[in-house]
Coordinates of C-alpha atoms in Angstrom, one line a residue:
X731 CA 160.6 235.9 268.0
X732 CA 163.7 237.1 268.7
X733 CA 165.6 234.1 270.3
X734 CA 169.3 233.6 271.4
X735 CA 171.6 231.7 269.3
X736 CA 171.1 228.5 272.1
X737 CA 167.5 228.8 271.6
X738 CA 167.5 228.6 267.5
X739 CA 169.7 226.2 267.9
X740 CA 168.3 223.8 269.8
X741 CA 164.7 224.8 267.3
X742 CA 166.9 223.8 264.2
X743 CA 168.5 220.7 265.7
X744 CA 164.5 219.5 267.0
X745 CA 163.4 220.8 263.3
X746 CA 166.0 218.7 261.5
X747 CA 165.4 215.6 263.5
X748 CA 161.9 215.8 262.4
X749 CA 163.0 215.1 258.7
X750 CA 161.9 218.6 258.3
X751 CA 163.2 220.7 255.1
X752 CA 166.4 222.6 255.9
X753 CA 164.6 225.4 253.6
X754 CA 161.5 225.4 255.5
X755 CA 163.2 225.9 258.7
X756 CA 165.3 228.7 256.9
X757 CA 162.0 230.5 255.8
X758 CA 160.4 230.4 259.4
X759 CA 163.8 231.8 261.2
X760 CA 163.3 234.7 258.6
X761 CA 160.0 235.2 259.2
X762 CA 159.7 234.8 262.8
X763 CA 163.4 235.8 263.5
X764 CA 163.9 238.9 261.6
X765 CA 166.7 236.9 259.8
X766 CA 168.2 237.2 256.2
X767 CA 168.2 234.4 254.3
X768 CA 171.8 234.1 253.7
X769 CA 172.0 234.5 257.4
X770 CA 169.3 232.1 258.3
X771 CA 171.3 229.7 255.6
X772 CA 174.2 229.9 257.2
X773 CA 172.9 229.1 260.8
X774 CA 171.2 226.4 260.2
X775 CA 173.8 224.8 258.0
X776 CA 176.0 225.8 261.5
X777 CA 174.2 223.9 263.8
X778 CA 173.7 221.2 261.5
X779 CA 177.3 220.0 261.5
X780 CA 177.7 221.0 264.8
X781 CA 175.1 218.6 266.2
X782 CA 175.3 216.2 263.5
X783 CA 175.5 213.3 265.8
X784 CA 172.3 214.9 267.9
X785 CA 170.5 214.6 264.9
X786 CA 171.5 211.4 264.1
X787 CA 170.1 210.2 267.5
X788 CA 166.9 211.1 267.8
X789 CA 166.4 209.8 264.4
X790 CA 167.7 206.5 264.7
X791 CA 164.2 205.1 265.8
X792 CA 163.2 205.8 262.4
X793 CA 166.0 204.9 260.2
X794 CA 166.3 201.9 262.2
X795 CA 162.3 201.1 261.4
X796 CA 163.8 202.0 257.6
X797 CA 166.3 199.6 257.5
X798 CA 165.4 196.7 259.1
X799 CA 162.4 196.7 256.4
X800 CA 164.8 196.8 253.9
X801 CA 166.8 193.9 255.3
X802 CA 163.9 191.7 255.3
X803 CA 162.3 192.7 251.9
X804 CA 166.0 192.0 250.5
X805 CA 166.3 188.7 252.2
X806 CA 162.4 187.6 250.8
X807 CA 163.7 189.0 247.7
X808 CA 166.8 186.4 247.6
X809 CA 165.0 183.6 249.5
X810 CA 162.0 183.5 246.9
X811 CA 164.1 184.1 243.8
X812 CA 167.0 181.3 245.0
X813 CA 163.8 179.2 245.8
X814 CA 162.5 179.6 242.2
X815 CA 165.1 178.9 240.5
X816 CA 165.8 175.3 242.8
X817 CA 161.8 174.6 242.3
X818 CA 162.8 174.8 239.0
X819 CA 165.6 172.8 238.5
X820 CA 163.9 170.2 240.5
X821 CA 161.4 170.2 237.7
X822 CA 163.9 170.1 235.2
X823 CA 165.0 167.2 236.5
X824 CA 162.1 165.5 237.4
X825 CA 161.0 165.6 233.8
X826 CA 164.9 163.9 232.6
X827 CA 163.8 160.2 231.6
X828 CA 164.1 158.7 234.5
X829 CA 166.3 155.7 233.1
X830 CA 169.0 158.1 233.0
X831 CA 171.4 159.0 235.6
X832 CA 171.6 162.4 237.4
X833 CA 174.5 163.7 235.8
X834 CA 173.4 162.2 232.4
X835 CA 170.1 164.5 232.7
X836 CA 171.6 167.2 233.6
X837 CA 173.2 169.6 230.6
X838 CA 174.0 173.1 230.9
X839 CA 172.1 174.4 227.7
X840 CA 168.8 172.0 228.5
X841 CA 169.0 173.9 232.0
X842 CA 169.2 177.8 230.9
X843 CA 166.8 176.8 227.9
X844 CA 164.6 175.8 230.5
X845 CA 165.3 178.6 233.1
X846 CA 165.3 181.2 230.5
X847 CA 161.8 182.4 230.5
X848 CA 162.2 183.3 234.2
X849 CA 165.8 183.2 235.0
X850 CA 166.0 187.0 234.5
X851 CA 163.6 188.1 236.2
X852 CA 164.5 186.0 238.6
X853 CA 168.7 187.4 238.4
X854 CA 167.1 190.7 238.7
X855 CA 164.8 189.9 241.8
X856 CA 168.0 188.4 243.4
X857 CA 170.4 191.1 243.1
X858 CA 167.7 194.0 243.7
X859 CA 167.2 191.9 247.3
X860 CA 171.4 192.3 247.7
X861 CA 171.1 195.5 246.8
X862 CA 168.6 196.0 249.5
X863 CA 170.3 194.6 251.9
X864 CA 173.7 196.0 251.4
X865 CA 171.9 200.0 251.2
X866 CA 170.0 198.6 254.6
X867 CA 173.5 197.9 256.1
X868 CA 175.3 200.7 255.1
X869 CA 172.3 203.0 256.4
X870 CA 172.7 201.3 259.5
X871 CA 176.5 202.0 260.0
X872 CA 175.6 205.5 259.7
X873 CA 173.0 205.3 262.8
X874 CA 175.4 202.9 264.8
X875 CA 178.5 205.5 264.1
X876 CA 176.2 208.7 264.9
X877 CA 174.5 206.6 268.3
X878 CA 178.4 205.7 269.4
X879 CA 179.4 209.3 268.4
X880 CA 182.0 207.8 266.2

């Protein structure tokens, strides 16, 4: 299996894309390429800089699949936690004696009393959903600055 640098390294560059295991492809060029393992190492690593943005292409499909998942999972996180915590404020309010004004009912401590059972869980939910969303973006300018060859 003795192939010409071109050859290995358009076999590494269609291995990587496939989300295979850089050590997996290592082991198979020493096995079926009469390699050392340093040297397989190194030529792998090689061709993995050098067609780093060749890489980055053919896996954008997925990684964009990835993301976008990611996005929306973050954005049902937010939406459902901010729409918790509104439902129940509503009901905080709705149970204020109704003779009273708006701003009379409302007090800070009688609210986070209230909210406290679920307002954590709740906080958490919200910014694991940012969180989502922000690693979604940032994965995403990675595959738009690899598909533009930035």
């Amino acid at each position: 299996w003795e192939m010409p640098d071109d050859r290995w390294s358009a076999f590494i560059v269609e291995r990587l894309a496939a989300h295979d295991n850089p050590d997996d492809i290592v082991l198979e060029l020493c096995q079926q390429g009469g390699l050392s393992w340093p040297r397989a190492e190194e030529l792998v690593e090689r061709v993995r800089q050098e067609n780093e943005t060749a890489i980055t292409r053919r896996q954008s499909p997925f990684l964009a699949v990835i993301a976008f998942v990611l996005f929306v999972g973050g954005v049902a996180l937010i939406g459902f936690s901010t729409y918790s915590v509104v439902e129940s404020l509503e009901h905080y309010l709705s149970m204020a004696d109704s003779g009273q004004s708006v701003l009379d009912a409302v007090n800070l401590p009688g609210i986070l009393f209230y909210l406290s059972d679920s307002a954590s869980g709740l906080l958490v939910m919200w910014f694991g959903g940012a969180a989502m969303m922000l690693g979604s973006l940032t994965g995403m300018r990675r595959v738009w600055l690899g598909i533009l060859g930035a």
